[in-house]
JSON list of C-alpha atoms in Angstrom, two decimals:
[
{"chain": "W", "resi": 1, "resn": "UNK", "atom": "CA", "xyz": [-4.27, -39.77, -74.72]},
{"chain": "W", "resi": 2, "resn": "UNK", "atom": "CA", "xyz": [-1.63, -37.16, -74.04]},
{"chain": "W", "resi": 3, "resn": "UNK", "atom": "CA", "xyz": [0.23, -37.44, -70.71]},
{"chain": "W", "resi": 4, "resn": "UNK", "atom": "CA", "xyz": [-0.01, -34.73, -68.07]},
{"chain": "W", "resi": 5, "resn": "UNK", "atom": "CA", "xyz": [3.64, -33.90, -68.71]},
{"chain": "W", "resi": 6, "resn": "UNK", "atom": "CA", "xyz": [2.75, -32.74, -72.22]},
{"chain": "W", "resi": 7, "resn": "UNK", "atom": "CA", "xyz": [0.47, -30.03, -70.74]},
{"chain": "W", "resi": 8, "resn": "UNK", "atom": "CA", "xyz": [3.17, -28.64, -68.42]},
{"chain": "W", "resi": 9, "resn": "UNK", "atom": "CA", "xyz": [5.92, -26.57, -69.87]},
{"chain": "W", "resi": 10, "resn": "UNK", "atom": "CA", "xyz": [9.13, -27.61, -68.03]},
{"chain": "W", "resi": 11, "resn": "UNK", "atom": "CA", "xyz": [10.53, -24.11, -68.36]},
{"chain": "W", "resi": 12, "resn": "UNK", "atom": "CA", "xyz": [7.46, -22.50, -66.73]},
{"chain": "W", "resi": 13, "resn": "UNK", "atom": "CA", "xyz": [7.58, -25.05, -63.88]},
{"chain": "W", "resi": 14, "resn": "UNK", "atom": "CA", "xyz": [11.21, -24.28, -63.19]},
{"chain": "W", "resi": 15, "resn": "UNK", "atom": "CA", "xyz": [10.57, -20.56, -63.22]},
{"chain": "W", "resi": 16, "resn": "UNK", "atom": "CA", "xyz": [7.68, -20.95, -60.73]},
{"chain": "W", "resi": 17, "resn": "UNK", "atom": "CA", "xyz": [9.83, -22.98, -58.34]},
{"chain": "W", "resi": 18, "resn": "UNK", "atom": "CA", "xyz": [12.62, -20.40, -58.47]},
{"chain": "W", "resi": 19, "resn": "UNK", "atom": "CA", "xyz": [10.12, -17.59, -57.82]},
{"chain": "W", "resi": 20, "resn": "UNK", "atom": "CA", "xyz": [8.66, -19.35, -54.79]},
{"chain": "W", "resi": 21, "resn": "UNK", "atom": "CA", "xyz": [12.11, -19.97, -53.33]},
{"chain": "W", "resi": 22, "resn": "UNK", "atom": "CA", "xyz": [13.02, -16.32, -53.84]},
{"chain": "W", "resi": 23, "resn": "UNK", "atom": "CA", "xyz": [9.84, -15.16, -52.08]},
{"chain": "W", "resi": 24, "resn": "UNK", "atom": "CA", "xyz": [10.53, -17.47, -49.16]},
{"chain": "W", "resi": 25, "resn": "UNK", "atom": "CA", "xyz": [14.04, -16.05, -48.86]},
{"chain": "W", "resi": 26, "resn": "UNK", "atom": "CA", "xyz": [12.77, -12.47, -48.84]},
{"chain": "W", "resi": 27, "resn": "UNK", "atom": "CA", "xyz": [10.18, -13.33, -46.19]},
{"chain": "W", "resi": 28, "resn": "UNK", "atom": "CA", "xyz": [12.87, -14.86, -43.97]},
{"chain": "W", "resi": 29, "resn": "UNK", "atom": "CA", "xyz": [15.10, -11.79, -44.29]},
{"chain": "W", "resi": 30, "resn": "UNK", "atom": "CA", "xyz": [12.22, -9.46, -43.37]},
{"chain": "W", "resi": 31, "resn": "UNK", "atom": "CA", "xyz": [11.25, -11.60, -40.35]},
{"chain": "W", "resi": 32, "resn": "UNK", "atom": "CA", "xyz": [14.76, -11.77, -38.88]},
{"chain": "W", "resi": 33, "resn": "UNK", "atom": "CA", "xyz": [15.40, -8.08, -39.59]},
{"chain": "W", "resi": 34, "resn": "UNK", "atom": "CA", "xyz": [12.26, -7.06, -37.67]},
{"chain": "W", "resi": 35, "resn": "UNK", "atom": "CA", "xyz": [13.14, -9.39, -34.81]},
{"chain": "W", "resi": 36, "resn": "UNK", "atom": "CA", "xyz": [16.71, -8.09, -34.65]},
{"chain": "W", "resi": 37, "resn": "UNK", "atom": "CA", "xyz": [16.09, -4.35, -34.88]},
{"chain": "W", "resi": 38, "resn": "UNK", "atom": "CA", "xyz": [12.81, -4.05, -33.00]},
{"chain": "W", "resi": 39, "resn": "UNK", "atom": "CA", "xyz": [14.41, -5.55, -29.89]},
{"chain": "W", "resi": 40, "resn": "UNK", "atom": "CA", "xyz": [10.99, -6.90, -28.82]},
{"chain": "W", "resi": 41, "resn": "UNK", "atom": "CA", "xyz": [9.74, -6.83, -25.23]},
{"chain": "W", "resi": 42, "resn": "UNK", "atom": "CA", "xyz": [9.08, -9.22, -22.40]},
{"chain": "W", "resi": 43, "resn": "UNK", "atom": "CA", "xyz": [6.54, -8.98, -19.62]},
{"chain": "W", "resi": 44, "resn": "UNK", "atom": "CA", "xyz": [7.90, -10.19, -16.30]},
{"chain": "W", "resi": 45, "resn": "UNK", "atom": "CA", "xyz": [4.99, -11.32, -14.13]},
{"chain": "W", "resi": 46, "resn": "UNK", "atom": "CA", "xyz": [7.02, -13.05, -11.43]},
{"chain": "W", "resi": 47, "resn": "UNK", "atom": "CA", "xyz": [6.15, -12.27, -7.83]},
{"chain": "W", "resi": 48, "resn": "UNK", "atom": "CA", "xyz": [9.51, -10.61, -7.14]},
{"chain": "W", "resi": 49, "resn": "UNK", "atom": "CA", "xyz": [9.18, -8.35, -10.18]},
{"chain": "W", "resi": 50, "resn": "UNK", "atom": "CA", "xyz": [5.68, -7.20, -9.23]},
{"chain": "W", "resi": 51, "resn": "UNK", "atom": "CA", "xyz": [6.67, -6.59, -5.60]},
{"chain": "W", "resi": 52, "resn": "UNK", "atom": "CA", "xyz": [9.64, -4.52, -6.76]},
{"chain": "W", "resi": 53, "resn": "UNK", "atom": "CA", "xyz": [7.52, -2.42, -9.10]},
{"chain": "W", "resi": 54, "resn": "UNK", "atom": "CA", "xyz": [4.90, -1.74, -6.43]},
{"chain": "W", "resi": 55, "resn": "UNK", "atom": "CA", "xyz": [7.49, -0.95, -3.77]},
{"chain": "W", "resi": 56, "resn": "UNK", "atom": "CA", "xyz": [8.99, 1.56, -6.19]},
{"chain": "W", "resi": 57, "resn": "UNK", "atom": "CA", "xyz": [5.74, 3.53, -5.88]},
{"chain": "W", "resi": 58, "resn": "UNK", "atom": "CA", "xyz": [6.76, 4.21, -2.25]},
{"chain": "W", "resi": 59, "resn": "UNK", "atom": "CA", "xyz": [4.16, 6.60, -0.85]},
{"chain": "W", "resi": 60, "resn": "UNK", "atom": "CA", "xyz": [1.38, 6.02, -3.37]},
{"chain": "W", "resi": 61, "resn": "UNK", "atom": "CA", "xyz": [-0.93, 9.05, -3.29]},
{"chain": "W", "resi": 62, "resn": "UNK", "atom": "CA", "xyz": [-4.36, 8.24, -4.72]},
{"chain": "W", "resi": 63, "resn": "UNK", "atom": "CA", "xyz": [-6.56, 11.16, -3.65]},
{"chain": "W", "resi": 64, "resn": "UNK", "atom": "CA", "xyz": [-6.23, 14.84, -2.74]},
{"chain": "W", "resi": 65, "resn": "UNK", "atom": "CA", "xyz": [-8.98, 16.86, -1.07]},
{"chain": "W", "resi": 66, "resn": "UNK", "atom": "CA", "xyz": [-8.93, 20.67, -1.20]},
{"chain": "W", "resi": 67, "resn": "UNK", "atom": "CA", "xyz": [-11.01, 22.20, 1.57]},
{"chain": "W", "resi": 68, "resn": "UNK", "atom": "CA", "xyz": [-11.92, 25.71, 2.73]},
{"chain": "W", "resi": 69, "resn": "UNK", "atom": "CA", "xyz": [-12.88, 26.39, 6.33]},
{"chain": "W", "resi": 70, "resn": "UNK", "atom": "CA", "xyz": [-13.82, 29.54, 8.25]},
{"chain": "W", "resi": 71, "resn": "UNK", "atom": "CA", "xyz": [-12.27, 29.59, 11.73]},
{"chain": "W", "resi": 72, "resn": "UNK", "atom": "CA", "xyz": [-13.67, 31.88, 14.39]},
{"chain": "W", "resi": 73, "resn": "UNK", "atom": "CA", "xyz": [-11.20, 32.13, 17.28]},
{"chain": "W", "resi": 74, "resn": "UNK", "atom": "CA", "xyz": [-10.88, 34.39, 20.31]},
{"chain": "W", "resi": 75, "resn": "UNK", "atom": "CA", "xyz": [-12.17, 35.29, 23.71]},
{"chain": "W", "resi": 76, "resn": "UNK", "atom": "CA", "xyz": [-15.60, 34.63, 25.15]},
{"chain": "W", "resi": 77, "resn": "UNK", "atom": "CA", "xyz": [-17.60, 36.48, 27.78]},
{"chain": "W", "resi": 78, "resn": "UNK", "atom": "CA", "xyz": [-20.12, 39.24, 28.23]},
{"chain": "W", "resi": 79, "resn": "UNK", "atom": "CA", "xyz": [-20.57, 42.08, 25.79]},
{"chain": "W", "resi": 80, "resn": "UNK", "atom": "CA", "xyz": [-18.83, 44.50, 28.17]},
{"chain": "W", "resi": 81, "resn": "UNK", "atom": "CA", "xyz": [-15.90, 42.09, 28.58]},
{"chain": "W", "resi": 82, "resn": "UNK", "atom": "CA", "xyz": [-15.56, 41.84, 24.84]},
{"chain": "W", "resi": 83, "resn": "UNK", "atom": "CA", "xyz": [-15.63, 45.60, 24.41]},
{"chain": "W", "resi": 84, "resn": "UNK", "atom": "CA", "xyz": [-12.88, 46.11, 26.97]},
{"chain": "W", "resi": 85, "resn": "UNK", "atom": "CA", "xyz": [-10.73, 42.98, 26.80]},
{"chain": "W", "resi": 86, "resn": "UNK", "atom": "CA", "xyz": [-12.00, 40.99, 23.84]},
{"chain": "W", "resi": 87, "resn": "UNK", "atom": "CA", "xyz": [-9.82, 39.58, 21.08]},
{"chain": "W", "resi": 88, "resn": "UNK", "atom": "CA", "xyz": [-11.52, 37.85, 18.16]},
{"chain": "W", "resi": 89, "resn": "UNK", "atom": "CA", "xyz": [-10.20, 36.69, 14.84]},
{"chain": "W", "resi": 90, "resn": "UNK", "atom": "CA", "xyz": [-11.81, 35.31, 11.68]},
{"chain": "W", "resi": 91, "resn": "UNK", "atom": "CA", "xyz": [-9.53, 33.11, 9.58]},
{"chain": "W", "resi": 92, "resn": "UNK", "atom": "CA", "xyz": [-10.30, 31.93, 6.04]},
{"chain": "W", "resi": 93, "resn": "UNK", "atom": "CA", "xyz": [-8.32, 28.70, 5.73]},
{"chain": "W", "resi": 94, "resn": "UNK", "atom": "CA", "xyz": [-7.57, 26.75, 2.55]},
{"chain": "W", "resi": 95, "resn": "UNK", "atom": "CA", "xyz": [-5.95, 23.37, 2.94]},
{"chain": "W", "resi": 96, "resn": "UNK", "atom": "CA", "xyz": [-5.08, 20.08, 1.32]},
{"chain": "W", "resi": 97, "resn": "UNK", "atom": "CA", "xyz": [-5.46, 16.56, 2.63]},
{"chain": "W", "resi": 98, "resn": "UNK", "atom": "CA", "xyz": [-3.62, 13.79, 0.77]},
{"chain": "W", "resi": 99, "resn": "UNK", "atom": "CA", "xyz": [-4.24, 10.08, 1.29]},
{"chain": "W", "resi": 100, "resn": "UNK", "atom": "CA", "xyz": [-3.00, 6.85, -0.24]},
{"chain": "W", "resi": 101, "resn": "UNK", "atom": "CA", "xyz": [-0.96, 3.71, 0.45]},
{"chain": "W", "resi": 102, "resn": "UNK", "atom": "CA", "xyz": [2.42, 3.23, 2.10]},
{"chain": "W", "resi": 103, "resn": "UNK", "atom": "CA", "xyz": [4.14, 0.61, -0.07]},
{"chain": "W", "resi": 104, "resn": "UNK", "atom": "CA", "xyz": [7.10, 0.35, 2.27]},
{"chain": "W", "resi": 105, "resn": "UNK", "atom": "CA", "xyz": [4.74, -2.04, 4.11]},
{"chain": "W", "resi": 106, "resn": "UNK", "atom": "CA", "xyz": [4.35, -4.16, 0.96]},
{"chain": "W", "resi": 107, "resn": "UNK", "atom": "CA", "xyz": [6.34, -7.41, 0.67]},
{"chain": "W", "resi": 108, "resn": "UNK", "atom": "CA", "xyz": [6.33, -10.80, -1.08]},
{"chain": "W", "resi": 109, "resn": "UNK", "atom": "CA", "xyz": [3.66, -12.16, 1.29]},
{"chain": "W", "resi": 110, "resn": "UNK", "atom": "CA", "xyz": [1.33, -9.39, 0.09]},
{"chain": "W", "resi": 111, "resn": "UNK", "atom": "CA", "xyz": [0.92, -10.91, -3.37]},
{"chain": "W", "resi": 112, "resn": "UNK", "atom": "CA", "xyz": [-0.13, -14.23, -4.84]},
{"chain": "W", "resi": 113, "resn": "UNK", "atom": "CA", "xyz": [0.35, -15.09, -8.51]},
{"chain": "W", "resi": 114, "resn": "UNK", "atom": "CA", "xyz": [-1.28, -17.99, -10.32]},
{"chain": "W", "resi": 115, "resn": "UNK", "atom": "CA", "xyz": [-0.69, -17.88, -14.06]},
{"chain": "W", "resi": 116, "resn": "UNK", "atom": "CA", "xyz": [-2.13, -14.58, -15.26]},
{"chain": "W", "resi": 117, "resn": "UNK", "atom": "CA", "xyz": [-4.12, -14.01, -12.04]},
{"chain": "W", "resi": 118, "resn": "UNK", "atom": "CA", "xyz": [-2.69, -11.66, -9.39]},
{"chain": "W", "resi": 119, "resn": "UNK", "atom": "CA", "xyz": [-4.12, -11.29, -5.89]},
{"chain": "W", "resi": 120, "resn": "UNK", "atom": "CA", "xyz": [-2.83, -8.24, -4.01]},
{"chain": "W", "resi": 121, "resn": "UNK", "atom": "CA", "xyz": [-3.28, -7.61, -0.29]},
{"chain": "W", "resi": 122, "resn": "UNK", "atom": "CA", "xyz": [-2.72, -3.90, 0.24]},
{"chain": "W", "resi": 123, "resn": "UNK", "atom": "CA", "xyz": [-2.11, -2.12, 3.54]},
{"chain": "W", "resi": 124, "resn": "UNK", "atom": "CA", "xyz": [-4.96, 0.08, 4.72]},
{"chain": "W", "resi": 125, "resn": "UNK", "atom": "CA", "xyz": [-5.06, 3.54, 3.12]},
{"chain": "W", "resi": 126, "resn": "UNK", "atom": "CA", "xyz": [-3.91, 6.38, 5.32]},
{"chain": "W", "resi": 127, "resn": "UNK", "atom": "CA", "xyz": [-3.67, 10.16, 5.41]},
{"chain": "W", "resi": 128, "resn": "UNK", "atom": "CA", "xyz": [-0.18, 11.29, 4.42]},
{"chain": "W", "resi": 129, "resn": "UNK", "atom": "CA", "xyz": [-0.58, 15.04, 4.72]},
{"chain": "W", "resi": 130, "resn": "UNK", "atom": "CA", "xyz": [-2.99, 17.59, 6.12]},
{"chain": "W", "resi": 131, "resn": "UNK", "atom": "CA", "xyz": [-1.73, 21.11, 5.68]},
{"chain": "W", "resi": 132, "resn": "UNK", "atom": "CA", "xyz": [-2.78, 24.69, 5.04]},
{"chain": "W", "resi": 133, "resn": "UNK", "atom": "CA", "xyz": [-2.15, 26.45, 1.77]},
{"chain": "W", "resi": 134, "resn": "UNK", "atom": "CA", "xyz": [-0.34, 29.51, 3.10]},
{"chain": "W", "resi": 135, "resn": "UNK", "atom": "CA", "xyz": [-0.81, 31.41, -0.15]},
{"chain": "W", "resi": 136, "resn": "UNK", "atom": "CA", "xyz": [-4.60, 31.31, 0.22]},
{"chain": "W", "resi": 137, "resn": "UNK", "atom": "CA", "xyz": [-5.06, 31.23, 4.01]},
{"chain": "W", "resi": 138, "resn": "UNK", "atom": "CA", "xyz": [-5.59, 34.68, 5.48]},
{"chain": "W", "resi": 139, "resn": "UNK", "atom": "CA", "xyz": [-7.04, 36.61, 8.40]},
{"chain": "W", "resi": 140, "resn": "UNK", "atom": "CA", "xyz": [-10.32, 38.06, 7.20]},
{"chain": "W", "resi": 141, "resn": "UNK", "atom": "CA", "xyz": [-11.06, 40.14, 10.27]},
{"chain": "W", "resi": 142, "resn": "UNK", "atom": "CA", "xyz": [-9.72, 40.81, 13.76]},
{"chain": "W", "resi": 143, "resn": "UNK", "atom": "CA", "xyz": [-11.10, 42.94, 16.55]},
{"chain": "W", "resi": 144, "resn": "UNK", "atom": "CA", "xyz": [-9.60, 43.73, 19.96]},
{"chain": "W", "resi": 145, "resn": "UNK", "atom": "CA", "xyz": [-11.02, 45.39, 23.08]},
{"chain": "W", "resi": 146, "resn": "UNK", "atom": "CA", "xyz": [-10.27, 48.91, 24.14]},
{"chain": "W", "resi": 147, "resn": "UNK", "atom": "CA", "xyz": [-7.95, 47.84, 26.95]},
{"chain": "W", "resi": 148, "resn": "UNK", "atom": "CA", "xyz": [-5.98, 45.07, 25.29]},
{"chain": "W", "resi": 149, "resn": "UNK", "atom": "CA", "xyz": [-3.47, 44.61, 22.50]},
{"chain": "W", "resi": 150, "resn": "UNK", "atom": "CA", "xyz": [-4.68, 41.09, 21.89]},
{"chain": "W", "resi": 151, "resn": "UNK", "atom": "CA", "xyz": [-3.06, 37.68, 22.05]},
{"chain": "W", "resi": 152, "resn": "UNK", "atom": "CA", "xyz": [0.05, 37.61, 19.84]},
{"chain": "W", "resi": 153, "resn": "UNK", "atom": "CA", "xyz": [-0.38, 33.83, 19.42]},
{"chain": "W", "resi": 154, "resn": "UNK", "atom": "CA", "xyz": [-4.07, 33.89, 18.49]},
{"chain": "W", "resi": 155, "resn": "UNK", "atom": "CA", "xyz": [-3.48, 33.61, 14.75]},
{"chain": "W", "resi": 156, "resn": "UNK", "atom": "CA", "xyz": [-1.12, 30.63, 15.11]},
{"chain": "W", "resi": 157, "resn": "UNK", "atom": "CA", "xyz": [-3.66, 28.94, 17.39]},
{"chain": "W", "resi": 158, "resn": "UNK", "atom": "CA", "xyz": [-6.35, 29.56, 14.78]},
{"chain": "W", "resi": 159, "resn": "UNK", "atom": "CA", "xyz": [-4.16, 28.04, 12.08]},
{"chain": "W", "resi": 160, "resn": "UNK", "atom": "CA", "xyz": [-3.55, 24.94, 14.20]},
{"chain": "W", "resi": 161, "resn": "UNK", "atom": "CA", "xyz": [-7.29, 24.62, 14.73]},
{"chain": "W", "resi": 162, "resn": "UNK", "atom": "CA", "xyz": [-7.81, 25.04, 10.98]},
{"chain": "W", "resi": 163, "resn": "UNK", "atom": "CA", "xyz": [-5.45, 22.16, 10.15]},
{"chain": "W", "resi": 164, "resn": "UNK", "atom": "CA", "xyz": [-7.32, 19.89, 12.55]},
{"chain": "W", "resi": 165, "resn": "UNK", "atom": "CA", "xyz": [-10.67, 21.04, 11.17]},
{"chain": "W", "resi": 166, "resn": "UNK", "atom": "CA", "xyz": [-9.61, 20.44, 7.57]},
{"chain": "W", "resi": 167, "resn": "UNK", "atom": "CA", "xyz": [-8.48, 16.89, 8.36]},
{"chain": "W", "resi": 168, "resn": "UNK", "atom": "CA", "xyz": [-11.75, 16.22, 10.18]},
{"chain": "W", "resi": 169, "resn": "UNK", "atom": "CA", "xyz": [-13.71, 17.53, 7.20]},
{"chain": "W", "resi": 170, "resn": "UNK", "atom": "CA", "xyz": [-11.79, 15.23, 4.83]},
{"chain": "W", "resi": 171, "resn": "UNK", "atom": "CA", "xyz": [-12.57, 12.26, 7.07]},
{"chain": "W", "resi": 172, "resn": "UNK", "atom": "CA", "xyz": [-16.24, 13.19, 7.12]},
{"chain": "W", "resi": 173, "resn": "UNK", "atom": "CA", "xyz": [-16.13, 13.24, 3.31]},
{"chain": "W", "resi": 174, "resn": "UNK", "atom": "CA", "xyz": [-14.76, 9.64, 3.41]},
{"chain": "W", "resi": 175, "resn": "UNK", "atom": "CA", "xyz": [-11.34, 10.47, 2.02]},
{"chain": "W", "resi": 176, "resn": "UNK", "atom": "CA", "xyz": [-9.97, 7.02, 2.92]},
{"chain": "W", "resi": 177, "resn": "UNK", "atom": "CA", "xyz": [-12.79, 5.24, 1.09]},
{"chain": "W", "resi": 178, "resn": "UNK", "atom": "CA", "xyz": [-12.02, 7.40, -1.94]},
{"chain": "W", "resi": 179, "resn": "UNK", "atom": "CA", "xyz": [-8.32, 6.59, -1.62]},
{"chain": "W", "resi": 180, "resn": "UNK", "atom": "CA", "xyz": [-9.13, 2.87, -1.54]},
{"chain": "W", "resi": 181, "resn": "UNK", "atom": "CA", "xyz": [-11.39, 3.08, -4.60]},
{"chain": "W", "resi": 182, "resn": "UNK", "atom": "CA", "xyz": [-8.88, 5.07, -6.64]},
{"chain": "W", "resi": 183, "resn": "UNK", "atom": "CA", "xyz": [-6.02, 2.80, -5.55]},
{"chain": "W", "resi": 184, "resn": "UNK", "atom": "CA", "xyz": [-7.92, -0.32, -6.61]},
{"chain": "W", "resi": 185, "resn": "UNK", "atom": "CA", "xyz": [-8.76, 1.14, -10.03]},
{"chain": "W", "resi": 186, "resn": "UNK", "atom": "CA", "xyz": [-5.25, 2.47, -10.71]},
{"chain": "W", "resi": 187, "resn": "UNK", "atom": "CA", "xyz": [-3.42, -0.68, -9.58]},
{"chain": "W", "resi": 188, "resn": "UNK", "atom": "CA", "xyz": [-5.79, -2.92, -11.53]},
{"chain": "W", "resi": 189, "resn": "UNK", "atom": "CA", "xyz": [-4.95, -0.97, -14.68]},
{"chain": "W", "resi": 190, "resn": "UNK", "atom": "CA", "xyz": [-1.23, -1.09, -13.86]},
{"chain": "W", "resi": 191, "resn": "UNK", "atom": "CA", "xyz": [-1.16, -4.86, -13.28]},
{"chain": "W", "resi": 192, "resn": "UNK", "atom": "CA", "xyz": [-3.20, -5.57, -16.40]},
{"chain": "W", "resi": 193, "resn": "UNK", "atom": "CA", "xyz": [-0.67, -3.53, -18.37]},
{"chain": "W", "resi": 194, "resn": "UNK", "atom": "CA", "xyz": [1.97, -5.94, -17.02]},
{"chain": "W", "resi": 195, "resn": "UNK", "atom": "CA", "xyz": [0.14, -8.89, -18.58]},
{"chain": "W", "resi": 196, "resn": "UNK", "atom": "CA", "xyz": [-2.27, -10.09, -15.90]},
{"chain": "W", "resi": 197, "resn": "UNK", "atom": "CA", "xyz": [-5.80, -10.81, -17.07]},
{"chain": "W", "resi": 198, "resn": "UNK", "atom": "CA", "xyz": [-7.41, -11.16, -13.64]},
{"chain": "W", "resi": 199, "resn": "UNK", "atom": "CA", "xyz": [-6.54, -8.82, -10.78]},
{"chain": "W", "resi": 200, "resn": "UNK", "atom": "CA", "xyz": [-7.96, -9.18, -7.27]},
{"chain": "W", "resi": 201, "resn": "UNK", "atom": "CA", "xyz": [-7.11, -6.40, -4.81]},
{"chain": "W", "resi": 202, "resn": "UNK", "atom": "CA", "xyz": [-7.96, -6.73, -1.12]},
{"chain": "W", "resi": 203, "resn": "UNK", "atom": "CA", "xyz": [-7.95, -3.52, 0.94]},
{"chain": "W", "resi": 204, "resn": "UNK", "atom": "CA", "xyz": [-8.71, -3.50, 4.68]},
{"chain": "W", "resi": 205, "resn": "UNK", "atom": "CA", "xyz": [-11.19, -0.98, 6.02]},
{"chain": "W", "resi": 206, "resn": "UNK", "atom": "CA", "xyz": [-9.48, 2.14, 7.33]},
{"chain": "W", "resi": 207, "resn": "UNK", "atom": "CA", "xyz": [-10.55, 4.86, 9.73]},
{"chain": "W", "resi": 208, "resn": "UNK", "atom": "CA", "xyz": [-9.21, 8.36, 10.34]}
]
């Protein structure tokens, strides 16, 4: 019986070994080159890092309501009084109400981290801004009585009333609930992008 050695050509065996060693060397070079030049990345999920990133958001606006209101301002009284001394104004007011979270109130006690689980205790959402859009707000109509020049401050009073009315309308449309919902969704996505797999966000109920 012929030995196994007789079936193996020593030259072919040597060539195979050399080829395998060469392939291993090439693989090592490619691996270290990729590691060196790609730079890589690291996800920092420490409490301090997350607090810093959230505080950097500062005033975190999560919802904007655009509202139009018609404001009827002016004098009251009998028809004769209106004809002689009346002063009435109709204002078409466009405004914006912006709400969100004030992250200056956020600190290390507002977050708990356990492995890849983050629990965030947010401050209550609040209204940051309620203002008129001056470019779209205008006096639609104004009438004055025969014996009066009208109140020079009536339009400014109507605008003040419009700002209050627009804020009230946003509250009636549950702007703070919408701010809370959007904030929860956006922050959940943000924290998961940082490497957390489970995100729990607690938001206290807010009122206008």
